[in-house]
Coordinates of C-alpha atoms in Angstrom, one line a residue:
Chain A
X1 CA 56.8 -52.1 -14.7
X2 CA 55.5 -55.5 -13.2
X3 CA 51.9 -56.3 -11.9
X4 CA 51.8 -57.0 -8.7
X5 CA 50.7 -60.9 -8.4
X6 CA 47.0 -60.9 -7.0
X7 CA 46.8 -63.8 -3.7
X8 CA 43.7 -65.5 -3.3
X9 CA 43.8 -65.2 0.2
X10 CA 43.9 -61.4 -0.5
X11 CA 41.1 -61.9 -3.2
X12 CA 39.2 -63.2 0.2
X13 CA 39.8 -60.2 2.3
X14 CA 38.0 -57.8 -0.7
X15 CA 35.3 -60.4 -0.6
X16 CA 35.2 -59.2 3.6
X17 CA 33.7 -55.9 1.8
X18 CA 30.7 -57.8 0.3
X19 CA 30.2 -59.7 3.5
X20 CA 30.0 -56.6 5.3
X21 CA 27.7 -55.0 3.0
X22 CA 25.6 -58.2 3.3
X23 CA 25.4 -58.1 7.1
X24 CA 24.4 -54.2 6.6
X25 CA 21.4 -54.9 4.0
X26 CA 20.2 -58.1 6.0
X27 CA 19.9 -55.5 9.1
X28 CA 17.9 -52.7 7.6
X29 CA 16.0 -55.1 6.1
X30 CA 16.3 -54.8 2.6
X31 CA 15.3 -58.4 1.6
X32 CA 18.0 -58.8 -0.7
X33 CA 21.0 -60.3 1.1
X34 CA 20.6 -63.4 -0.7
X35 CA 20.4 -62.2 -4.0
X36 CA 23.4 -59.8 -3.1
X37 CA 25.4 -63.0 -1.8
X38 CA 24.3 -65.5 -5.0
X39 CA 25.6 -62.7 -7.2
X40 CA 28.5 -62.1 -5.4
X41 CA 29.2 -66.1 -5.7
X42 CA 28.2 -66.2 -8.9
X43 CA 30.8 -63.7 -10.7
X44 CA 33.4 -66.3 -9.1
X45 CA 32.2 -69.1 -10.6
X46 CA 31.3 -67.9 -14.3
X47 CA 34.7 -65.6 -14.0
X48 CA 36.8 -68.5 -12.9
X49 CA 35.0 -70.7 -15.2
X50 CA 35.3 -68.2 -18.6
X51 CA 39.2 -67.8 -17.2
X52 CA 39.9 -71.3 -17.2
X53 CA 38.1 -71.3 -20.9
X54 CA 40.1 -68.6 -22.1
X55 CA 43.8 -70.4 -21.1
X56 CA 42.3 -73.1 -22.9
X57 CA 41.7 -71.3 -26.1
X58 CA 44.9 -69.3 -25.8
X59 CA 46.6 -72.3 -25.4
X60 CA 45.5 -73.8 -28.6
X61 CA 45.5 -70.9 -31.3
X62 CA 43.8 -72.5 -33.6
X63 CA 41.0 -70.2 -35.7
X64 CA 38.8 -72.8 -35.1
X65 CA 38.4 -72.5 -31.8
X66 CA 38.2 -69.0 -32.0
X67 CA 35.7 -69.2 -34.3
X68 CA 33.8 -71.7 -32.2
X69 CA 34.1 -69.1 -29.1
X70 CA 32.7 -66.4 -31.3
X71 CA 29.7 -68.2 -32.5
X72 CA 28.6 -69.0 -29.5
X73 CA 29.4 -65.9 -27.9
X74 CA 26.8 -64.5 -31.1
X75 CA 24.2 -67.3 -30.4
X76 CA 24.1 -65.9 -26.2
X77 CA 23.5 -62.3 -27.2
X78 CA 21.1 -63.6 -30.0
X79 CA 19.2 -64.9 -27.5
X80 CA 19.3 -61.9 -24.7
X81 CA 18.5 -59.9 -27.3
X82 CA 15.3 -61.6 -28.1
X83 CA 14.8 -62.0 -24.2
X84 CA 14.7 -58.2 -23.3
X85 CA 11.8 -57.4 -26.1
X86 CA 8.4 -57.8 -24.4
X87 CA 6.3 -58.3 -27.7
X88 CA 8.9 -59.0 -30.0
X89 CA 8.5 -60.5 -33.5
X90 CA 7.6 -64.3 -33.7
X91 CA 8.5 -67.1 -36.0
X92 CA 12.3 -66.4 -34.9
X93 CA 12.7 -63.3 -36.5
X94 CA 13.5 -61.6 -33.4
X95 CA 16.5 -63.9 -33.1
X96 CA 16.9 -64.3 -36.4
X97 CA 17.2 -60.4 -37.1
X98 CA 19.1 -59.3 -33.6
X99 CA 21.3 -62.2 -34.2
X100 CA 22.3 -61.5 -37.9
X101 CA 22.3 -57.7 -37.5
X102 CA 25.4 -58.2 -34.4
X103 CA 26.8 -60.9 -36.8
X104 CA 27.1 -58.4 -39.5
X105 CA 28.2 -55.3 -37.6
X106 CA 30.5 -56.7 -34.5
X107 CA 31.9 -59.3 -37.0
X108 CA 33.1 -57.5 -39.4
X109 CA 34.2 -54.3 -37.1
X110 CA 36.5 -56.9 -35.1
X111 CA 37.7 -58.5 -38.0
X112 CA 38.6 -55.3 -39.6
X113 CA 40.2 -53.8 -36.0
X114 CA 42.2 -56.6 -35.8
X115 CA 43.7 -56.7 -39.5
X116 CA 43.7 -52.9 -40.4
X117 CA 44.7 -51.5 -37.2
X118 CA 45.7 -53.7 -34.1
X119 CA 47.4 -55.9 -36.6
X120 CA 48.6 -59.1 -34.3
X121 CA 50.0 -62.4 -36.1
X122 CA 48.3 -64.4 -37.0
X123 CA 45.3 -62.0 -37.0
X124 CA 42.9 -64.1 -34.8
X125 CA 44.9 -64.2 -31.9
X126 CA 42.6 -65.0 -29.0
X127 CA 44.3 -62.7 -26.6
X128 CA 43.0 -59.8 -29.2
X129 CA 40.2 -60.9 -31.2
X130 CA 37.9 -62.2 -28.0
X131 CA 37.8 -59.7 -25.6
X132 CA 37.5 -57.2 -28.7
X133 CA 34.8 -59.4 -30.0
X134 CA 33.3 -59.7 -26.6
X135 CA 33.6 -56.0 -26.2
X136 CA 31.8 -55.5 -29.3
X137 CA 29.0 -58.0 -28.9
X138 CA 28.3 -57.0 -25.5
X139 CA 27.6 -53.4 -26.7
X140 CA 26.3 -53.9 -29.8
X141 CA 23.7 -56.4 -28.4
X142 CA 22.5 -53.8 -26.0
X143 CA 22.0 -51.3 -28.6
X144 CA 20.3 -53.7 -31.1
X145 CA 18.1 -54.8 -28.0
X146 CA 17.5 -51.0 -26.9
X147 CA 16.6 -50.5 -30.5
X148 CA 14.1 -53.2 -31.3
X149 CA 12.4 -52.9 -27.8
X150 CA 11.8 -49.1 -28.7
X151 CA 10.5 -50.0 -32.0
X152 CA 8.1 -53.1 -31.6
X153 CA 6.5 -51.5 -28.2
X154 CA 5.7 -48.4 -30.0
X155 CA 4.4 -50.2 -32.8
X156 CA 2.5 -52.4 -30.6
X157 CA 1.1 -49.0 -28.9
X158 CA 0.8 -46.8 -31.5
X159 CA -1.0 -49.2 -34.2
X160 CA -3.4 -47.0 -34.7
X161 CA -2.3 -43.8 -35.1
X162 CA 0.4 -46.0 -37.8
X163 CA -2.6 -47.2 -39.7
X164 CA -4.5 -44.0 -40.1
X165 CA -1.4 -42.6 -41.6
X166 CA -1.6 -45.6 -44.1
X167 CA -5.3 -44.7 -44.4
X168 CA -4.2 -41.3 -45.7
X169 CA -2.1 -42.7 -48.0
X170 CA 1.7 -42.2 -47.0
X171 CA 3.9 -45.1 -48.0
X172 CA 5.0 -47.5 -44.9
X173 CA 8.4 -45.7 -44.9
X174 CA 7.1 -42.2 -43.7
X175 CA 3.9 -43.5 -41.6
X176 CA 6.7 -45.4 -39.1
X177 CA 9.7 -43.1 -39.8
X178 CA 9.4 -40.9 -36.2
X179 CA 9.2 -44.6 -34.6
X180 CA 12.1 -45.9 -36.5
X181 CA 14.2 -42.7 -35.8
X182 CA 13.2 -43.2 -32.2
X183 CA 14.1 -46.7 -31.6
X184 CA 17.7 -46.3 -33.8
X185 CA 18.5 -43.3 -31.5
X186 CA 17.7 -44.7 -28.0
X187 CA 20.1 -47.8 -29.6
X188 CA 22.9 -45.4 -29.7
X189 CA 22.2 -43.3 -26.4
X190 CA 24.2 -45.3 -24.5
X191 CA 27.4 -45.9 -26.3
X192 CA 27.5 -41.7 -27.3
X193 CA 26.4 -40.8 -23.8
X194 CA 29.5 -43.1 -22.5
X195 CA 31.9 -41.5 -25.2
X196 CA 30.6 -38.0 -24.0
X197 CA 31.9 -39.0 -20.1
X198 CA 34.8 -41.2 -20.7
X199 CA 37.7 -39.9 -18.8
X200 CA 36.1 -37.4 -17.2
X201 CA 32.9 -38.8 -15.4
X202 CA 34.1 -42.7 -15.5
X203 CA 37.5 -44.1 -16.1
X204 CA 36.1 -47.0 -18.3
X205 CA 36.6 -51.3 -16.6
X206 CA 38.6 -51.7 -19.7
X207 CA 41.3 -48.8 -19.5
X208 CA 41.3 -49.5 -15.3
X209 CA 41.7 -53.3 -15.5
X210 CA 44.4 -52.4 -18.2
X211 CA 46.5 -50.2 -16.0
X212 CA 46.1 -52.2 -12.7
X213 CA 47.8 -54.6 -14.5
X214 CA 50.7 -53.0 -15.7
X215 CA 50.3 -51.4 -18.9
X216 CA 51.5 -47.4 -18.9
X217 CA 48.6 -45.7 -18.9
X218 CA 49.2 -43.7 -22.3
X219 CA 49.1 -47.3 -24.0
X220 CA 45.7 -47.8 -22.1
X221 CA 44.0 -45.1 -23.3
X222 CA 44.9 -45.8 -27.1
X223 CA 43.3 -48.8 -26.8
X224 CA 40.4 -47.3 -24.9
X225 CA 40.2 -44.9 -27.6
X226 CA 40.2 -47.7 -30.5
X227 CA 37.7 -49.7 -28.4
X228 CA 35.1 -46.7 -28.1
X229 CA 35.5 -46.2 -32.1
X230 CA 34.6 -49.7 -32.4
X231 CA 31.7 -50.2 -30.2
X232 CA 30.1 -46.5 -31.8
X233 CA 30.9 -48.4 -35.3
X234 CA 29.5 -51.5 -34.2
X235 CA 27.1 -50.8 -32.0
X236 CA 25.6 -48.2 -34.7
X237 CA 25.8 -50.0 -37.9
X238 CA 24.0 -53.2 -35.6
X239 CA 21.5 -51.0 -34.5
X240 CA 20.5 -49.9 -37.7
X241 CA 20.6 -52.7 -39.5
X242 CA 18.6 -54.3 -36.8
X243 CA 16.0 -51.7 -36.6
X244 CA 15.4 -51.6 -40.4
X245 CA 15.4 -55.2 -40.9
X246 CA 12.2 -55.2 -38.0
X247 CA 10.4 -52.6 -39.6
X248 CA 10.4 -54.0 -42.8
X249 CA 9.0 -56.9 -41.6
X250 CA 6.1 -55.3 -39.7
X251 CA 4.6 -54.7 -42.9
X252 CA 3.9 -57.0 -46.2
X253 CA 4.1 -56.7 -49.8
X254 CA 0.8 -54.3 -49.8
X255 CA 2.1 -52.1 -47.1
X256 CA -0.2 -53.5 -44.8
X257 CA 0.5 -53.3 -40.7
X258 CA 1.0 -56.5 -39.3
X259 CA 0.5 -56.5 -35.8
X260 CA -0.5 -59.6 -35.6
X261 CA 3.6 -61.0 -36.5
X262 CA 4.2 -59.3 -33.0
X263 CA 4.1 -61.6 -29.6
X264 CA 1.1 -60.4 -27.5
X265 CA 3.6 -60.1 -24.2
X266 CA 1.7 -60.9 -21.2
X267 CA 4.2 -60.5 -18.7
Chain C
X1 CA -5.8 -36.1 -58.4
X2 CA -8.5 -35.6 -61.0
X3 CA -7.7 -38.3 -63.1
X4 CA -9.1 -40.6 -60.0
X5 CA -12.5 -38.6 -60.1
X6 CA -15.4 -39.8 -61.1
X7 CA -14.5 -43.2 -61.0
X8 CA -17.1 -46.6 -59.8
X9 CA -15.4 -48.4 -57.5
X10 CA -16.2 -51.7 -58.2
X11 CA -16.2 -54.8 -55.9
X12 CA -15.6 -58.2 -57.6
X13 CA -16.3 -61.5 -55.2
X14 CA -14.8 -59.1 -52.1
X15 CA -14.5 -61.7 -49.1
X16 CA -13.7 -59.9 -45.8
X17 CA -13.1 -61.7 -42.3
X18 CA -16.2 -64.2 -42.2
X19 CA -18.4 -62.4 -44.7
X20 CA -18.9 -64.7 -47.7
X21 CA -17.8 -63.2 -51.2
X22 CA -20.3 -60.7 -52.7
X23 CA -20.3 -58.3 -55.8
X24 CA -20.9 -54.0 -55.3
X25 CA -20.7 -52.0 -58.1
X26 CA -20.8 -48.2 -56.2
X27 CA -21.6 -45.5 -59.3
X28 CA -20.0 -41.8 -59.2
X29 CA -21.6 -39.9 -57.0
X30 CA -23.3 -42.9 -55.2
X31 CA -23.7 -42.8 -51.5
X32 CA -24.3 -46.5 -50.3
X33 CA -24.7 -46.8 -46.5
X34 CA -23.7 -49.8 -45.0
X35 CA -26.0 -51.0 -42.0
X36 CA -25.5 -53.8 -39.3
X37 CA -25.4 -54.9 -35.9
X38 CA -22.1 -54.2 -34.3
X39 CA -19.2 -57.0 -35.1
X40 CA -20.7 -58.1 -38.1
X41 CA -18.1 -57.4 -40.3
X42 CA -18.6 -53.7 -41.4
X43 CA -15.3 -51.7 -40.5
X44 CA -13.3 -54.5 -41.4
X45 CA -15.1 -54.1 -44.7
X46 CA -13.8 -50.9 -45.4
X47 CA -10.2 -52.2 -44.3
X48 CA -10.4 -54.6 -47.1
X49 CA -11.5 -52.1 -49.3
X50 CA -8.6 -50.2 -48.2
X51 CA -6.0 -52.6 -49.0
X52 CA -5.7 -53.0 -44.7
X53 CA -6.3 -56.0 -44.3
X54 CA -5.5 -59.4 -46.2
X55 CA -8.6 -60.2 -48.3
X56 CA -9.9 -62.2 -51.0
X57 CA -11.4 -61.0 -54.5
X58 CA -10.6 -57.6 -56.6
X59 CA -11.5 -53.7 -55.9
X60 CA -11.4 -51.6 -58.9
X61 CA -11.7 -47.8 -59.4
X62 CA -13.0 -47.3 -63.1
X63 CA -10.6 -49.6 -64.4
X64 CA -7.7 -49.9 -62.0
X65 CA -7.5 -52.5 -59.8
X66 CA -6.2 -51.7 -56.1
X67 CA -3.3 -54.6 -56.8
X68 CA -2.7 -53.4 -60.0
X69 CA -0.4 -50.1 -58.2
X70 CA 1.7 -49.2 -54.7
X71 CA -0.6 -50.0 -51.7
X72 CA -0.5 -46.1 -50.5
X73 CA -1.3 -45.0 -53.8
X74 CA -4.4 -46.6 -53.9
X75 CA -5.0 -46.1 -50.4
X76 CA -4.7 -42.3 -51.2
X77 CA -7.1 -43.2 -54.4
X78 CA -10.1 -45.0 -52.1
X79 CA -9.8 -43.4 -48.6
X80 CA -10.7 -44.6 -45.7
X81 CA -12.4 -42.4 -42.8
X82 CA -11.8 -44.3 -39.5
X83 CA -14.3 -43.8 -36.6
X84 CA -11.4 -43.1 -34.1
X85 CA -9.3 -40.1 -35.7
X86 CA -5.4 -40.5 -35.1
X87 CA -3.2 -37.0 -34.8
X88 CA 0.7 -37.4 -34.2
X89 CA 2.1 -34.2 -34.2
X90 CA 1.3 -31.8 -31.8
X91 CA 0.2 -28.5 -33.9
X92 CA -3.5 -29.7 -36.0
X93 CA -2.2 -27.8 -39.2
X94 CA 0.7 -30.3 -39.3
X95 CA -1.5 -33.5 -40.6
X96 CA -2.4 -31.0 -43.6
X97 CA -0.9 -30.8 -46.7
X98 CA -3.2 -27.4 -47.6
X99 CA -4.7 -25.0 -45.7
X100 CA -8.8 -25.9 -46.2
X101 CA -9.9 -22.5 -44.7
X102 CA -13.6 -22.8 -46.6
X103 CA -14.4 -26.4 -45.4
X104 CA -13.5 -25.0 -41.5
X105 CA -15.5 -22.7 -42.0
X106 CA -18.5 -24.7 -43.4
X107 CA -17.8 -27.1 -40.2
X108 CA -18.0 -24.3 -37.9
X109 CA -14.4 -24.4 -37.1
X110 CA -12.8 -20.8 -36.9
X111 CA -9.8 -20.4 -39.2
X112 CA -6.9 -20.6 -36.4
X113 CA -8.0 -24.0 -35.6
X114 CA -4.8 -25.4 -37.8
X115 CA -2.6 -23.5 -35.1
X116 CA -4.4 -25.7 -32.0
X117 CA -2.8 -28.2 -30.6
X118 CA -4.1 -31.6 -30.9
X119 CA -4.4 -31.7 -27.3
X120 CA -7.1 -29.6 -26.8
X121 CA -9.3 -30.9 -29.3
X122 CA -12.9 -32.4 -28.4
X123 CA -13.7 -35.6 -29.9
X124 CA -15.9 -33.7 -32.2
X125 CA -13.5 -31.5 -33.4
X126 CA -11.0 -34.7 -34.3
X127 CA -14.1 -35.8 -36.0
X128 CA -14.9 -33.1 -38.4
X129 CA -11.2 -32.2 -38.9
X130 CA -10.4 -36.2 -39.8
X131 CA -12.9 -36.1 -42.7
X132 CA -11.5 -32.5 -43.5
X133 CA -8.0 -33.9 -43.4
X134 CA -8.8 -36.7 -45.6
X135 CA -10.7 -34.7 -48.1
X136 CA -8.2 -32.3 -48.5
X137 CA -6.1 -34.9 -50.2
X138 CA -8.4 -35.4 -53.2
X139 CA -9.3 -38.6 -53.2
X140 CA -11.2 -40.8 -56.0
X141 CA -13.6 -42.8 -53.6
X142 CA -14.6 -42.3 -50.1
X143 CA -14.8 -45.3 -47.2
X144 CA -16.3 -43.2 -44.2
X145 CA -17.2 -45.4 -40.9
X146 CA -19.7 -43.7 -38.7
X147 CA -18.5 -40.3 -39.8
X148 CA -21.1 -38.4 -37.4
X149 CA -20.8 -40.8 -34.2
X150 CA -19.2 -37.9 -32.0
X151 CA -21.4 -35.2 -33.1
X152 CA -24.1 -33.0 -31.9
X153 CA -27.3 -32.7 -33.6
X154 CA -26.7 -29.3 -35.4
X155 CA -22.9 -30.7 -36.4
X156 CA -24.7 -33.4 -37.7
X157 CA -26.9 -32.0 -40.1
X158 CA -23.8 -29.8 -41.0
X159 CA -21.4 -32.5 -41.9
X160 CA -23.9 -35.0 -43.7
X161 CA -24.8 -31.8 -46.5
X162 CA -21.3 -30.5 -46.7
X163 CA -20.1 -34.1 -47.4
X164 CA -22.7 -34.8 -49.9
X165 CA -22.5 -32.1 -51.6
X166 CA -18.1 -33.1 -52.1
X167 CA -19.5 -36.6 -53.0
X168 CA -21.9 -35.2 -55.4
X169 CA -19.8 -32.7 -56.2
X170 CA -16.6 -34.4 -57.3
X171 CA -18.3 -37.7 -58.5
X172 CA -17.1 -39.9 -55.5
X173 CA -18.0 -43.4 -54.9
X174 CA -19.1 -43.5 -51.1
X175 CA -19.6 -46.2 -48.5
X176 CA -20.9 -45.0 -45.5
X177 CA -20.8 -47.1 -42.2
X178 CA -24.5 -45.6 -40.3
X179 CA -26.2 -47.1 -37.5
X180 CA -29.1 -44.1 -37.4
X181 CA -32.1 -45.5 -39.4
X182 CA -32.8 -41.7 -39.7
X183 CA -29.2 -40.6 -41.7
X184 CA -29.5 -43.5 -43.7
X185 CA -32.7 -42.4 -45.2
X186 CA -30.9 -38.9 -45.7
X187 CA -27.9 -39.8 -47.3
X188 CA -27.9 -43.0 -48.9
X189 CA -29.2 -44.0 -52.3
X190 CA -29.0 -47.8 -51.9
X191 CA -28.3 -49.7 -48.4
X192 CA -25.7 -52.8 -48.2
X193 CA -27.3 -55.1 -44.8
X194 CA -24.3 -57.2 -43.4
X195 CA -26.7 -59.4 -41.6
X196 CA -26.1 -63.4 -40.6
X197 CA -26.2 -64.3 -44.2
X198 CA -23.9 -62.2 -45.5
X199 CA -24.3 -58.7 -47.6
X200 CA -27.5 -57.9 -49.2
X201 CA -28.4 -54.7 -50.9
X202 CA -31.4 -53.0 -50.5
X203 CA -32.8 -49.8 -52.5

């Protein structure tokens, strides 16, 4: 089976679709043509530029590189992470903590999928350890995010209904354990919900992009399969690592709440 | 706990927010309202006494000090009464940990009032079941902050003499936040004035 070789100029005609769409939103007023049109331009620049990136690093093979690519693939996340909690934790523990709890979990669930069970030589092939990695970073940073979001807004809200447990005495453990359980479960909502639906509800980008370009499709969904195992592992163990990490550090050696280590958030 | 009763609690150079160090020896038994214009310093008192908030000099109850165990034990030990009740689950009789059907009833709270939901409650319901919840757990010394604010006159009268005769009863050490002139003369047996100067106590 051979992919069928994709022409710019016919790349051009499916960007027609967008153009139509635009001229549709800019007549029913909907004040976001522009935005829809920056975006649309925007996927081909970053897509064309993390293309040319990747025959670069699949051109060279060393681990280096790849290990280059993966740090600062971690450092982005650690950074959107921090971005999407409104009153997150300061003194960069909010990176710190997002950054090493996706370090920990998509690291070592990659490294392990790609010696245990994918098995390529040598083992950090960039064709197989990036997009896995990037797989698993992308969804384990949006579980950790999810996850610490939940947990420092509803600390931030629920202070005081936290401290009067501490009045009566419970240990810090049990007077934020519904929060904790909260925050770790809306961090793995998404990936269950998508394992719930996958196949019948969605065919997921990976498995489609996979079979429009070439691959039988039984071979695509084993790697689906063995991508969704991953992201649950990864995205889980991250989230909980993550949200553990932050509620330990919400209170000090004396079991005392400490709001005050939280940003304010103003917008 | 009745190893923890009848205990002094037993301030030593106690420093809280911008109130300058000061020595409180509270006896067994001892009611000592505290008394002070509003934002001087006397909630965050008791939430120093309380291990709440970072502080500076030692709390003892006979002779163990608050640092000297788990932060929640001693927080169990020397319990603190807040002005604003908190409940978290929905059903009242969840917060409990045993089913105080006398002290309702002393309160004028009918029995069933463990089955409410939180909900419903008025503010003076929360009130009376806050101090009922705390109580219930036994503890050695008592930190209550205006434990009557939501009341009406008649509730009032009933929670100051059912809570001194628990204070009296089980030998507590008691500081009680008041800003009624009136319930200070009824329940205290000394006064501590957080006043410009600092805390000054007055029999």
């Amino acid at each position: 089976m051979s992919v069928i070789e994709l022409s710019y100029g016919e790349l051009a005609l499916a960007s027609l679709l967008v153009l139509a769409l635009g001229v549709v939103t800019a007549l029913a007023r909907l004040g976001m043509t522009r935005s829809l049109l920056v975006a649309a331009l925007r996927t081909v620049v970053q897509l064309a530029l993390i293309g040319l990136v990747l025959e670069t690093l699949f051109s060279l093979e060393g681990p280096w590189w790849v290990g280059l690519m993966g740090l600062i693939m971690l450092l982005a996340a650690g950074r959107e992470v921090m971005a999407r909690q409104k009153h997150r934790l300061t003194g960069g523990w909010a990176f710190g903590i997002g950054t090493s709890a996706m370090f920990v979990s998509a690291f070592s669930v990659t490294v392990l999928t790609l010696v245990v069970v994918i098995g390529p030589e040598p083992w950090y092939r960039p064709q197989y350890a990036i997009p896995l990695l990037g797989m698993l970073l992308g969804n384990t940073m949006t579980g950790v995010a999810l996850g610490l979001d939940r947990l420092t807004e509803g600390v931030w809200r629920q202070r005081a209904m936290i401290e009067n447990r501490l009045m009566l005495g419970e240990p810090w453990r049990e007077a934020i354990g519904e929060l904790r359980r909260d925050a770790t479960r809306s961090g793995l909502i998404p990936i269950v919900n998508a394992m719930a639906a996958a196949g019948i509800v969605s065919l997921p980008g990976m498995m489609t992009g996979q079979i429009l370009a070439g691959s039988p499709p039984a071979l695509a969904v084993k790697y689906q399969i063995l991508i969704m195992f991953t992201v649950a592992a990864g995205t889980g163990f991250g989230t909980l690592a993550a949200v553990s990490a932050a509620s330990r550090r919400l209170f000090d050696e004396r079991e005392r709440l400490r709001v005050d280590r939280l940003a304010a958030g103003g917008g | 706990m009745s190893d923890a009763a009848r205990l002094p609690l037993r301030l030593f150079g106690l420093a809280a927010g911008e109130l300058p160090p000061f020595d409180l020896e509270v006896a067994p038994g001892e009611v000592v309202a505290i008394s002070g214009a509003s934002g001087s310093g006397k909630s965050r008192l008791l939430r120093a006494l309380a291990d709440l908030d970072p502080h500076e000099g030692r709390v003892l109850l006979g002779e163990a000090a608050a640092d000297a165990m788990p932060a929640h034990v001693w927080r169990r030990r020397v319990m603190l009464v807040p002005a604003e009740s908190q409940w978290w689950h929905d059903a009242v009789g969840a917060h409990f940990e045993a089913e105080p059907f006398d002290d309702l009833e002393v309160l004028g709270l009918p029995r069933d009032a463990l089955g409410w939901s939180v909900g419903r409650l008025s503010s003076g319901e929360k009130q009376r079941l806050a101090l009922i919840r705390a109580l219930s757990r036994d503890p050695g010394a008592l930190l209550l902050d205006e434990p009557t604010a939501n009341l009406d006159d008649e509730s009032v009268e009933r929670v100051e003499s059912w809570l001194l005769q628990r204070i009296r009863g089980r030998g507590l050490p008691t500081l009680w936040v008041a800003h009624d002139r009136a319930q200070i003369e009824r329940v205290a047996d000394l006064q501590l004035r957080i006043g410009p100067g600092g805390a000054e106590l007055v029999r």
